[in-house]
Amino acid sequence: MNRTPFSPAQAFRLAPLAAAALALASLSVQAYAAAASDASATDSAQPSSVLPAVSVKAARDTLPGDLAPAYAGGQVASGASIGVLGKQKMLDVPFSVTSYTSKLIQDQQAQTIADVVANDPAVRTALGYGNFSQTFIIRGFQVYSDDVGLDGFYGLTPRQMVDTGAIERVDIFKGASAFVNGASPGGSGVGGTINVQTKVADDKPVTRVTVEGSASGELGTHVDVGRRFGDNDQFGIRVNQTVVGGSTAVQNQDNHSQQTAVSLDYRGDKLRLYADFLYQKNNITGGRPGVFVTGDEMPSTPSASYNYAQPWTYSKQEDTVGMLRGEYDFAPNWTAYAGIGSRHTTELGEYSTIDYDAGSASAYRMGDALKENAISAQVGVRGKFDLGPVSNQVNAGWQINRIAEYAAYDWSYGAGTFATSLNNTPSVAYPAATYGAGSYANPGLTTSILMRSFVVSDTLGFFQNRLLFTIGARHQDILENGYGYGTEVQNAAYNESATTPIFGVVYKLQPNLSIYANRAESLVEGGVAPSGTANVGQVMSPFRAKQYEAGIKYDANHYGAALAIYQIKQQVAYTNATTNIYETDGVQQHRGVEFSMYGEPVRGLRLIGGVSYINAKLVDTDDASEEGNRPIGVPAWTFNANLEYDVPQVNGLTLMGRAIWTSSQYLDTANTQKIPSWTRFDVGARYKTQILKHDTSFNVMVTNLTNRSYWSSALGGYLTQAEPRTAWFSVTTDF
């Protein structure tokens, strides 16, 4: 069990094999070009629908700071927004990044970010601790929904889950990210981060209406309107309105959500301004909870759609977000940027936590009221200049995040604990509180987080930018104060800082083939010794995860592929059983290999998929029983294959199939409890036509086709059950 399948040296020897695979795959370029040429010859006598698309794409390419073009099929982009480095081509950066587009969201009827990242072989999703929030696993490490970036800003994303109506791109940065993004306020993101980019007005007017529904009873509408105005189309407005609600595929569980987003922008020769407003409201009743296992016996999963929640459980969240951003080209190749945003959140919920032990289950109620006020700001400059034969791309920036949390809670633990079951759940009357703190009507201040950082970097280009070397550093201050529930008396303080460097190199073997390597770090708040320890209140320095990564990327315009190998070592803090001292001792080590491919390697056949392997273990611990064991909730293998096929016999018809496989995971660090591997199959189809001269698309998407019941994640030491079979239907019309 503790045997290491490969060493770093062995892993790096896989790179030439993968490069050969990529080169072999590139032979399909010729087949694709030949097919395209034949198609052009066949269509030459007919009116072409391709020319307008080419015209729009050319206009986009000339817009400063605009989105990177997508691969064939339009679902995965060839570039992304990469923190302080701004918008970059994938081939030019020494990092592993994937960017999914709004077309993928529309084609797959993705309701939340979790539905989008389900396409990625290196990402998995679970439930948050004690609630219904979505949390993500990248390279085996957790990313809280609170730590998802919004247009490059931390702290502004709606809590618990993010709906997709207003999203243009979902950028997934895989690996240590303290340099490019800074430390996240929630203290997650060691193995990567997620950033979402909001929609802005395009050059082409948009008036799109979608009516959708699920087989279980959910109904919804999405209206997307975008226009540009002015003599040179310098003014833009984009409005998105989404309303979805009804019964989900889980029994006795209802979900109602709405999202309103308004984006205003000004696009001048030198000045670009953006103003965004986002309002999101979610209401879940009867949400199926996670399951804690306190004994050695693992529970079998109930039927896929069975709900073991109590009828009085619910969660309500309401988020209001506003942002102002701007860029100004104050000299040729030099741009200054600045932005500020704020978020106000209110949350109210009643949850039922289930403990499973030796065949029996018990639960108690916990209620919470929460308000959050967040503000985020950044300012910086990017520039390019040459020093002799060496080009330079410099970046310098400063950012600040402040989050104030006001909370109250009560629970029924103890006298209010009740017996329950995962398979024959009794309905229990609302349990009275046995303990509580704070006022639900007016929650008091409980946490204040302030994060400041300054970053500087330079990317040096040699041999006409064939060799790119990036060096830089970010200095981060982390300040957090804790206050007693209901008293607002300070009872905890954290004030530490750290500097995280970056070293990265890219070498272009060919214009469309590059190899890269980086040495990077992630940064999260260090622990504070809890009550009952010999050093109670002692503050740990920030935990620094150190990463070494190397890889190869290939871009054939209509499809791309990438291979990465990496090692991440993250410090672990715990209370020593012998000395009763809370200390930083031990390392969680992840060594992994990732391969991904996306686009249209053969005309009419598109794919998104890949495979990820992680050799994860705990090392240098003082507990001999855990030394070399696998961390909780980290599968060794994950695999995705998403295929789309344009049926040649029926113009406009596309069929889709997807397979997602995840290997087994441990529920405890002793590695005595394990959930089995699982496989999920999804299918879909869409038909595009014209009705009354309006482009119309009919879509269907079925996830978990076989309605398989399984535990999808053990992350956090609790079990998340997978969603049952869910079928979504939609009709989208452009006016």
XYZ file of C-alpha atoms in Angstrom:
735
model
C 0.000 0.000 0.000
C 2.916 2.328 0.694
C 4.832 1.323 -2.393
C 5.619 4.306 -4.643
C 4.502 3.508 -8.234
C 6.982 5.935 -9.732
C 9.786 8.204 -8.717
C 10.194 11.771 -10.004
C 12.900 10.613 -12.366
C 10.686 7.810 -13.691
C 7.840 10.228 -14.091
C 9.918 12.655 -16.080
C 10.905 9.799 -18.384
C 7.242 9.589 -19.376
C 7.516 13.001 -21.023
C 9.224 11.809 -24.250
C 6.564 9.103 -24.639
C 3.821 11.664 -24.239
C 5.574 13.984 -26.681
C 5.622 11.162 -29.210
C 1.919 10.600 -28.593
C 1.247 14.264 -29.187
C 3.301 14.249 -32.370
C 1.439 11.141 -33.581
C -1.857 12.808 -32.791
C -0.769 15.806 -34.841
C -0.957 13.663 -37.977
C -4.705 14.148 -37.769
C -4.067 17.783 -38.702
C -3.432 16.704 -42.285
C -6.593 14.609 -42.327
C -8.557 17.478 -40.876
C -7.131 19.970 -43.394
C -7.890 17.607 -46.273
C -11.443 17.137 -45.069
C -11.856 20.874 -44.685
C -10.484 21.427 -48.201
C -12.904 18.865 -49.652
C -15.756 20.465 -47.782
C -14.782 23.896 -49.103
C -14.708 22.601 -52.653
C -18.116 20.977 -52.239
C -19.634 24.115 -50.745
C -18.039 26.596 -53.141
C -21.166 26.818 -55.261
C -23.391 27.443 -52.258
C -23.795 30.472 -49.975
C -21.236 30.139 -47.219
C -22.108 30.520 -43.536
C -18.439 30.479 -42.595
C -17.491 33.969 -43.810
C -19.489 35.915 -41.182
C -17.932 33.831 -38.412
C -14.455 34.529 -39.752
C -15.234 38.238 -39.900
C -16.369 38.306 -36.277
C -13.341 36.345 -35.143
C -10.979 38.732 -36.944
C -12.593 41.671 -35.187
C -12.167 39.936 -31.868
C -8.494 39.352 -32.471
C -7.928 43.094 -32.780
C -9.616 43.981 -29.481
C -7.120 44.690 -26.694
C -7.542 42.430 -23.690
C -10.308 40.377 -25.344
C -10.924 36.677 -24.901
C -8.663 34.057 -26.430
C -10.186 32.157 -29.376
C -11.615 28.707 -28.765
C -10.641 25.434 -30.383
C -12.946 23.906 -32.980
C -16.335 23.298 -31.432
C -15.996 26.417 -29.296
C -16.030 24.674 -25.912
C -12.394 25.015 -24.765
C -10.284 28.150 -25.221
C -6.653 28.397 -26.292
C -5.901 31.007 -23.621
C -7.068 32.169 -20.221
C -6.920 34.940 -17.645
C -3.919 34.023 -15.468
C -3.923 36.260 -12.427
C -1.280 38.981 -12.376
C -0.027 37.900 -15.816
C -3.360 38.842 -17.408
C -4.773 37.106 -20.457
C -2.261 34.731 -21.994
C -2.006 31.981 -24.573
C -1.642 28.542 -23.027
C 1.514 27.839 -25.046
C 3.269 30.916 -23.622
C 2.954 30.286 -19.873
C 4.817 27.785 -17.668
C 1.603 26.587 -16.009
C -1.198 24.098 -16.556
C -4.463 25.920 -17.299
C -7.747 24.947 -18.963
C -10.490 27.387 -19.925
C -14.080 26.293 -20.625
C -16.418 28.576 -22.557
C -20.029 29.741 -22.407
C -20.726 27.570 -25.447
C -19.881 24.485 -23.408
C -22.198 25.772 -20.679
C -25.002 26.159 -23.211
C -24.336 22.893 -25.058
C -24.275 20.838 -21.844
C -26.973 22.864 -20.002
C -24.559 23.322 -17.091
C -26.442 24.813 -14.147
C -23.483 25.524 -11.823
C -19.679 25.561 -11.949
C -19.697 21.933 -10.779
C -21.371 20.908 -14.052
C -18.642 22.716 -15.999
C -15.617 21.287 -14.181
C -17.117 17.800 -14.506
C -15.423 17.828 -17.928
C -11.937 18.085 -16.435
C -9.967 14.916 -15.589
C -8.018 16.693 -12.815
C -11.054 18.111 -10.971
C -13.767 16.524 -8.829
C -16.622 18.034 -6.777
C -17.960 17.336 -3.281
C -20.292 18.905 -0.716
C -19.025 21.473 1.747
C -18.701 20.784 5.463
C -22.151 20.592 7.062
C -23.975 22.419 4.240
C -24.902 22.135 0.565
C -22.094 24.237 -0.882
C -19.995 22.960 -3.750
C -16.333 22.364 -3.058
C -13.770 21.317 -5.657
C -10.753 19.010 -5.610
C -7.801 19.960 -7.860
C -4.713 17.754 -7.791
C -6.094 16.192 -4.617
C -6.446 19.467 -2.664
C -9.649 21.277 -1.793
C -10.910 24.572 -3.240
C -13.823 26.103 -1.337
C -16.626 27.707 -3.329
C -15.794 30.935 -1.431
C -12.288 30.854 -2.918
C -13.374 30.818 -6.552
C -12.194 34.018 -8.234
C -14.524 36.420 -10.050
C -12.845 38.307 -12.905
C -9.555 37.980 -11.018
C -10.921 39.136 -7.648
C -11.014 36.958 -4.547
C -13.845 37.304 -2.047
C -16.541 38.465 -4.492
C -17.908 35.142 -5.738
C -21.344 34.120 -4.411
C -21.131 31.682 -1.490
C -21.934 27.974 -1.616
C -22.464 27.718 -5.390
C -22.162 29.817 -8.529
C -24.824 29.679 -11.235
C -23.655 29.849 -14.841
C -26.052 32.294 -16.521
C -23.618 35.237 -16.431
C -20.388 33.272 -17.014
C -18.345 33.610 -20.202
C -15.308 31.507 -19.202
C -14.342 29.126 -16.393
C -10.542 29.122 -16.023
C -8.999 26.254 -14.053
C -5.430 26.874 -12.896
C -3.836 23.583 -11.839
C -0.980 23.816 -9.386
C 0.468 26.147 -6.781
C -0.878 29.654 -7.409
C 0.319 32.059 -4.681
C 2.290 34.078 -7.232
C -0.373 34.503 -9.911
C -3.428 34.920 -7.654
C -2.248 35.442 -4.084
C -3.459 33.490 -1.060
C -7.195 32.845 -0.999
C -9.208 34.315 1.917
C -10.775 30.965 2.765
C -7.434 29.193 3.102
C -7.893 26.636 0.305
C -6.525 26.283 -3.212
C -3.229 24.514 -2.517
C -3.493 22.368 -5.654
C -5.054 24.965 -7.931
C -7.703 27.631 -8.288
C -10.789 28.453 -10.352
C -11.598 31.858 -11.842
C -14.815 32.744 -13.653
C -15.066 35.557 -16.201
C -18.377 37.348 -16.622
C -20.062 38.052 -19.934
C -19.626 41.421 -21.656
C -21.220 42.768 -24.817
C -19.847 41.138 -27.961
C -19.389 42.769 -31.370
C -22.363 40.792 -32.630
C -25.758 41.702 -31.090
C -27.214 38.950 -28.905
C -30.861 38.343 -28.021
C -31.097 34.774 -26.814
C -33.939 33.125 -24.917
C -33.729 29.672 -23.364
C -36.607 27.706 -21.858
C -35.508 24.628 -19.937
C -36.759 21.946 -17.602
C -35.815 18.672 -15.949
C -37.617 15.353 -15.916
C -37.993 15.677 -12.130
C -39.999 18.902 -12.330
C -37.615 21.858 -12.487
C -38.515 24.651 -14.896
C -36.496 27.693 -15.874
C -35.817 30.504 -18.306
C -32.640 32.325 -19.294
C -32.629 35.603 -21.210
C -29.330 36.927 -22.594
C -29.268 40.327 -24.320
C -26.158 42.183 -25.506
C -25.655 45.311 -27.604
C -22.929 47.760 -28.540
C -23.537 51.474 -29.173
C -21.681 54.566 -30.323
C -19.977 55.657 -33.518
C -17.293 53.002 -33.035
C -19.322 50.572 -30.889
C -17.395 51.841 -27.902
C -20.274 51.404 -25.446
C -21.611 47.978 -24.506
C -24.317 46.460 -22.327
C -24.970 42.793 -21.541
C -27.909 41.629 -19.419
C -28.492 38.060 -18.237
C -31.529 36.922 -16.266
C -31.952 33.312 -15.100
C -34.772 31.786 -13.055
C -34.897 28.039 -12.293
C -36.937 26.156 -9.713
C -38.774 22.978 -8.783
C -38.252 19.425 -7.561
C -34.820 17.901 -8.135
C -34.065 14.264 -8.951
C -33.432 13.649 -5.230
C -36.690 12.779 -3.481
C -38.336 15.586 -1.502
C -35.592 18.050 -2.406
C -36.460 21.370 -4.043
C -34.163 23.962 -5.511
C -35.040 27.518 -6.520
C -32.456 29.955 -7.864
C -32.347 33.217 -9.734
C -29.525 35.318 -11.082
C -29.488 38.816 -12.555
C -26.303 40.174 -14.133
C -25.715 43.503 -15.837
C -22.403 44.366 -17.503
C -21.579 47.829 -18.863
C -18.362 48.595 -20.694
C -16.560 51.333 -22.594
C -13.986 50.370 -25.208
C -11.842 53.274 -26.398
C -8.528 53.444 -28.218
C -6.583 53.616 -24.957
C -9.146 53.373 -22.177
C -11.344 50.382 -21.307
C -13.866 50.473 -18.475
C -16.110 47.749 -17.045
C -18.946 47.925 -14.525
C -20.615 44.708 -13.367
C -23.590 44.035 -11.140
C -24.538 40.507 -10.058
C -27.426 39.372 -7.891
C -27.898 35.693 -7.049
C -30.412 33.966 -4.810
C -30.559 30.238 -3.991
C -33.065 28.359 -1.857
C -32.662 24.625 -1.202
C -35.204 22.732 0.896
C -34.716 19.144 2.038
C -31.118 19.062 0.812
C -29.462 15.654 1.141
C -26.587 16.004 3.643
C -23.140 14.472 3.970
C -22.551 11.456 6.225
C -19.887 11.179 8.936
C -18.593 7.704 9.786
C -17.359 7.298 13.364
C -16.792 3.529 13.445
C -14.938 1.083 11.232
C -17.977 -0.057 9.243
C -18.676 1.754 5.985
C -22.349 2.289 5.128
C -23.678 1.055 1.828
C -25.201 3.755 -0.353
C -28.972 4.108 -0.368
C -30.776 4.156 -3.706
C -29.550 6.940 -5.977
C -32.551 9.231 -5.474
C -33.326 8.425 -1.814
C -33.218 11.377 0.577
C -32.274 10.908 4.241
C -32.679 14.603 5.072
C -35.269 15.915 7.498
C -38.181 17.929 6.007
C -37.288 21.035 8.041
C -33.784 21.374 6.584
C -33.153 24.231 4.195
C -30.529 26.713 3.050
C -31.095 30.239 1.737
C -28.363 32.432 0.286
C -28.580 35.870 -1.241
C -25.546 37.570 -2.801
C -25.202 41.064 -4.221
C -21.957 41.877 -6.042
C -20.704 45.045 -7.718
C -17.411 45.628 -9.555
C -15.652 48.493 -11.331
C -12.575 47.796 -13.464
C -10.462 49.798 -15.860
C -7.392 49.630 -18.109
C -5.474 52.526 -19.668
C -2.702 52.300 -22.271
C -0.577 55.217 -21.092
C 2.263 54.438 -23.530
C 2.882 51.989 -26.369
C 2.976 48.463 -24.879
C 2.286 49.805 -21.361
C -1.042 49.386 -19.557
C -2.159 50.434 -16.097
C -5.125 48.672 -14.545
C -7.239 49.070 -11.424
C -10.409 47.641 -10.011
C -12.578 47.463 -6.937
C -15.501 45.240 -6.002
C -17.742 44.461 -3.079
C -20.094 41.661 -2.042
C -22.858 41.479 0.526
C -24.165 38.044 1.500
C -26.987 36.906 3.746
C -27.418 33.239 4.574
C -29.913 31.345 6.725
C -30.061 27.598 7.116
C -31.140 24.584 9.135
C -29.057 21.466 8.646
C -29.125 17.889 9.919
C -25.744 16.253 10.358
C -25.740 12.438 10.251
C -23.281 10.253 12.180
C -23.054 6.598 11.133
C -21.557 4.067 13.557
C -21.647 0.262 13.350
C -24.876 0.008 11.396
C -26.812 2.682 13.269
C -27.216 6.364 12.525
C -27.977 9.410 14.613
C -28.349 13.075 13.802
C -28.806 16.474 15.332
C -29.952 19.845 14.074
C -27.740 22.860 13.531
C -29.031 26.239 12.441
C -27.047 29.267 11.360
C -27.529 32.888 10.361
C -24.684 34.562 8.536
C -23.901 37.865 6.902
C -20.722 38.732 5.060
C -19.376 42.000 3.744
C -16.406 41.735 1.416
C -14.329 44.243 -0.503
C -11.538 43.535 -2.957
C -9.303 45.932 -4.853
C -6.263 45.771 -7.069
C -4.027 48.104 -9.029
C -1.079 47.389 -11.265
C 0.866 47.900 -14.452
C 1.928 45.633 -17.315
C 4.507 46.542 -19.909
C 6.702 45.238 -22.707
C 10.097 46.470 -23.818
C 13.291 45.159 -25.374
C 16.820 45.262 -23.979
C 18.904 44.402 -26.970
C 17.888 40.944 -28.202
C 15.982 40.183 -24.981
C 12.288 41.058 -24.701
C 10.738 41.803 -21.334
C 7.147 41.496 -20.129
C 6.977 43.078 -16.687
C 4.142 43.048 -14.181
C 3.747 44.839 -10.873
C 0.583 44.850 -8.819
C -0.971 45.368 -5.416
C -4.192 43.856 -4.117
C -6.230 43.815 -0.946
C -9.107 41.668 0.295
C -11.174 42.244 3.387
C -14.010 40.017 4.587
C -16.082 40.632 7.711
C -18.326 37.782 8.854
C -21.287 38.189 11.203
C -22.814 34.964 12.475
C -25.085 33.264 15.001
C -25.959 29.606 15.489
C -27.758 27.069 17.617
C -27.874 23.279 17.689
C -29.622 20.341 19.298
C -26.513 18.235 19.979
C -26.849 16.142 23.136
C -30.419 16.066 24.414
C -31.692 16.904 20.936
C -29.848 14.107 19.138
C -32.228 11.656 17.467
C -32.004 8.221 15.855
C -32.288 8.086 12.087
C -31.544 5.819 9.138
C -29.956 6.122 5.705
C -32.503 3.756 4.154
C -35.723 4.210 6.129
C -35.465 7.737 7.481
C -38.100 8.743 10.056
C -39.456 12.291 9.993
C -38.524 13.921 13.285
C -40.098 17.037 14.726
C -37.940 20.138 14.703
C -35.546 19.610 17.663
C -35.244 22.350 20.240
C -31.855 23.973 20.705
C -29.591 22.705 23.476
C -27.019 25.415 22.876
C -26.727 28.583 20.833
C -24.806 31.821 20.545
C -25.466 35.135 18.908
C -28.657 36.764 17.675
C -30.397 35.503 14.529
C -32.066 38.875 14.126
C -28.781 40.754 14.339
C -25.711 38.471 14.022
C -22.555 39.925 15.571
C -19.029 40.132 14.175
C -17.232 36.773 14.462
C -14.349 36.947 11.950
C -12.413 39.687 10.206
C -9.928 38.776 7.468
C -7.523 41.230 5.833
C -5.125 40.108 3.106
C -2.665 42.405 1.322
C -0.053 41.525 -1.240
C 2.414 43.066 -3.672
C 3.691 41.183 -6.694
C 6.361 41.834 -9.313
C 7.600 39.709 -12.204
C 9.441 39.761 -15.506
C 9.159 37.336 -18.402
C 12.337 37.467 -20.445
C 12.210 36.331 -24.060
C 15.247 34.971 -25.877
C 15.768 33.887 -29.489
C 12.768 35.888 -30.745
C 10.675 34.737 -27.773
C 11.236 31.090 -28.463
C 12.605 30.765 -24.925
C 10.585 32.502 -22.194
C 11.855 32.715 -18.639
C 9.569 34.053 -15.893
C 10.874 35.163 -12.515
C 8.974 37.003 -9.819
C 7.698 37.062 -6.248
C 4.637 38.023 -4.226
C 4.775 39.299 -0.648
C 1.590 38.477 1.257
C 0.268 39.736 4.607
C -2.432 37.665 6.309
C -4.329 39.152 9.228
C -7.323 37.458 10.841
C -9.153 38.272 14.063
C -11.746 36.090 15.767
C -14.545 37.332 18.016
C -16.882 35.559 20.415
C -20.363 34.676 19.163
C -22.806 37.182 20.592
C -20.117 39.101 22.495
C -17.940 40.501 19.683
C -15.042 40.295 22.118
C -11.790 39.432 20.340
C -10.603 35.963 21.290
C -8.128 35.108 18.525
C -5.629 36.903 16.320
C -3.440 35.922 13.394
C -0.854 38.257 11.835
C 1.801 36.708 9.631
C 3.418 37.352 6.263
C 5.405 35.429 3.681
C 7.065 35.899 0.301
C 6.454 33.320 -2.413
C 8.746 33.246 -5.476
C 8.094 31.923 -8.961
C 10.504 30.466 -11.488
C 9.140 29.314 -14.823
C 10.497 28.520 -18.245
C 8.859 27.829 -21.616
C 10.698 26.609 -24.700
C 8.915 26.395 -28.036
C 10.182 23.380 -29.916
C 7.889 24.481 -32.736
C 5.444 27.395 -32.999
C 2.667 25.043 -31.877
C 4.631 22.814 -29.485
C 6.217 23.941 -26.229
C 7.754 22.397 -23.141
C 7.699 24.112 -19.771
C 8.737 23.813 -16.141
C 8.058 25.776 -12.976
C 8.926 25.991 -9.328
C 5.993 27.631 -7.526
C 4.313 27.849 -4.135
C 0.847 28.032 -2.631
C 0.188 29.928 0.579
C -2.518 29.432 3.201
C -2.976 30.700 6.719
C -1.093 28.649 9.306
C -2.966 27.079 12.173
C -3.521 28.407 15.686
C -3.084 26.015 18.612
C -6.613 25.141 19.821
C -7.905 25.077 23.374
C -6.735 22.076 25.388
C -3.236 22.054 23.902
C -0.101 22.879 25.851
C 0.604 25.873 23.551
C -2.971 27.133 23.174
C -3.178 30.324 21.129
C 0.238 29.934 19.481
C 0.166 31.151 15.878
C 1.799 29.040 13.158
C 3.575 30.691 10.241
C 1.689 30.503 6.911
C 1.783 27.052 5.360
C 3.734 27.017 2.109
C 3.086 24.275 -0.399
C 6.088 23.870 -2.700
C 5.593 22.617 -6.231
C 7.861 21.386 -9.009
C 6.175 20.862 -12.372
C 7.159 20.120 -15.946
C 5.094 19.504 -19.040
C 4.485 19.735 -22.748
C 1.702 21.491 -24.686
C 0.532 21.127 -28.262
C -1.795 23.494 -30.151
C -3.019 22.521 -33.623
C -5.517 25.411 -33.811
C -8.499 23.058 -34.046
C -7.422 20.909 -31.102
C -4.865 20.910 -28.310
C -3.264 18.560 -25.823
C -1.109 18.835 -22.725
C 0.886 16.621 -20.379
C 2.087 17.670 -16.920
C 4.049 15.943 -14.171
C 4.349 17.546 -10.745
C 5.153 17.231 -7.087
C 3.401 19.273 -4.367
C 4.425 19.132 -0.717
C 2.082 20.750 1.809
C 2.817 21.181 5.524
C 0.506 19.495 8.020
C -0.253 20.724 11.569
C -1.691 18.578 14.347
C -1.594 18.059 18.115
C 1.210 15.716 19.182
C -0.333 12.918 21.236
C 2.775 12.663 23.470
C 3.606 16.304 24.142
C 0.096 17.753 23.655
C 1.711 20.504 21.579
C -0.006 21.742 18.423
C 2.774 21.956 15.854
C 3.655 21.913 12.195
C 5.011 18.442 11.694
C 4.575 16.224 8.673
C 3.964 16.720 4.976
C 1.187 15.798 2.592
C 3.006 14.873 -0.604
C 1.310 14.571 -4.000
C 3.215 13.355 -7.046
C 1.108 13.296 -10.171
C 0.831 12.978 -13.931
C -1.947 14.639 -15.952
C -2.832 14.289 -19.613
C -5.636 16.220 -21.299
C -6.889 16.715 -24.836
C -9.611 18.958 -26.263
C -10.972 20.219 -29.563
C -11.702 18.564 -32.915
C -8.865 16.216 -34.004
C -11.075 14.764 -36.753
C -13.650 16.835 -38.579
C -17.068 16.306 -37.020
C -15.674 14.511 -33.956
C -14.819 16.571 -30.857
C -13.420 15.487 -27.550
C -12.647 16.768 -24.070
C -10.903 14.360 -21.781
C -7.825 12.939 -20.210
C -6.443 11.080 -17.247
C -4.840 12.048 -13.946
C -2.746 9.959 -11.570
C -1.756 11.075 -8.057
C 0.611 9.183 -5.772
C -0.371 10.910 -2.517
C 0.943 10.062 0.951
C 1.679 11.447 4.398
C 5.415 11.607 5.158
C 7.669 12.748 8.005
C 4.906 12.379 10.597
C 5.424 11.493 14.262
C 2.666 8.886 14.057
C 4.126 5.623 12.787
C 0.645 4.266 12.081
C 0.048 7.029 9.512
C 3.522 7.333 7.981
C 3.277 6.653 4.253
C -0.525 6.410 4.325
C -2.749 8.020 1.732
C -4.485 11.338 2.632
C -8.249 11.480 3.021
C -10.369 11.854 -0.110
C -7.568 11.737 -2.708
C -8.208 9.169 -5.464
C -5.164 7.745 -7.224
C -6.781 7.795 -10.682
C -9.371 9.980 -12.368
C -10.411 9.643 -15.995
C -12.733 11.628 -18.281
C -13.789 11.055 -21.881
C -16.307 13.406 -23.462
C -17.065 12.800 -27.145
C -19.296 14.727 -29.536
C -20.231 13.529 -33.020
C -21.919 15.569 -35.752
C -24.218 13.104 -37.516
C -23.507 13.625 -41.250
C -26.851 12.186 -42.348
C -28.825 14.785 -40.342
C -27.586 18.351 -40.720
C -27.491 20.113 -37.342
C -27.687 16.979 -35.176
C -24.918 16.337 -32.631
C -24.699 13.361 -30.269
C -22.659 13.404 -27.052
C -21.409 10.777 -24.617
C -19.268 11.126 -21.520
C -17.622 8.680 -19.115
C -16.196 9.783 -15.755
C -14.226 7.329 -13.626
C -12.709 7.864 -10.180
C -10.694 5.298 -8.235
C -11.193 4.429 -4.569
C -10.613 6.942 -1.739
C -9.808 6.624 1.940
C -12.047 8.159 4.583
C -9.433 8.206 7.358
C -5.685 8.759 7.658
C -5.264 5.282 9.163
C -6.449 3.959 5.778
C -8.872 1.469 7.335
C -12.018 2.939 5.710
C -12.365 3.206 1.963
C -15.069 3.993 -0.558
C -14.955 2.026 -3.816
C -14.214 3.397 -7.261
C -17.093 4.685 -9.354
C -18.023 5.320 -12.959
C -20.629 7.738 -14.286
C -22.042 7.799 -17.801
C -23.706 10.856 -19.322
C -25.356 11.251 -22.723
C -26.741 14.186 -24.638
C -27.917 15.444 -27.988
C -28.665 18.760 -29.636
C -30.314 19.710 -32.868
C -29.740 23.108 -34.467
C -32.102 24.445 -37.083
C -33.989 27.574 -38.082
C -37.572 28.313 -37.131
C -39.137 31.373 -38.759
C -35.595 32.434 -39.737
C -34.401 32.327 -36.106
C -31.510 30.057 -35.091
C -32.952 27.497 -32.673
C -31.323 24.698 -30.704
C -33.060 21.756 -29.025
C -30.921 20.202 -26.281
C -31.134 17.199 -23.992
C -28.570 16.164 -21.363
C -28.813 13.118 -19.092
C -26.264 12.717 -16.295
C -25.705 9.446 -14.399
C -27.537 7.591 -17.148
C -27.562 4.246 -15.295
C -28.846 5.902 -12.084
C -25.970 4.338 -10.189
C -25.810 4.904 -6.435
C -22.326 5.571 -5.022
C -20.316 7.712 -2.639
C -18.634 10.214 -4.948
C -16.214 11.747 -2.423
C -14.657 11.179 0.999
C -13.011 14.597 1.104
C -13.027 16.190 4.554
C -13.598 12.874 6.309
C -17.294 12.645 5.402
C -19.216 11.015 2.566
C -20.889 12.807 -0.332
C -23.467 10.802 -2.270
C -23.615 11.291 -6.022
C -26.589 12.883 -7.717
C -29.107 10.448 -9.251
C -30.014 10.296 -12.913
C -30.995 13.778 -14.015
C -32.408 14.712 -17.420
C -32.441 18.328 -18.642
C -34.226 19.583 -21.759
C -33.997 23.044 -23.307
C -34.939 25.099 -26.330
C -32.764 28.118 -27.182
C -33.717 30.697 -29.808
C -31.723 33.668 -31.085
C -33.812 36.674 -32.101
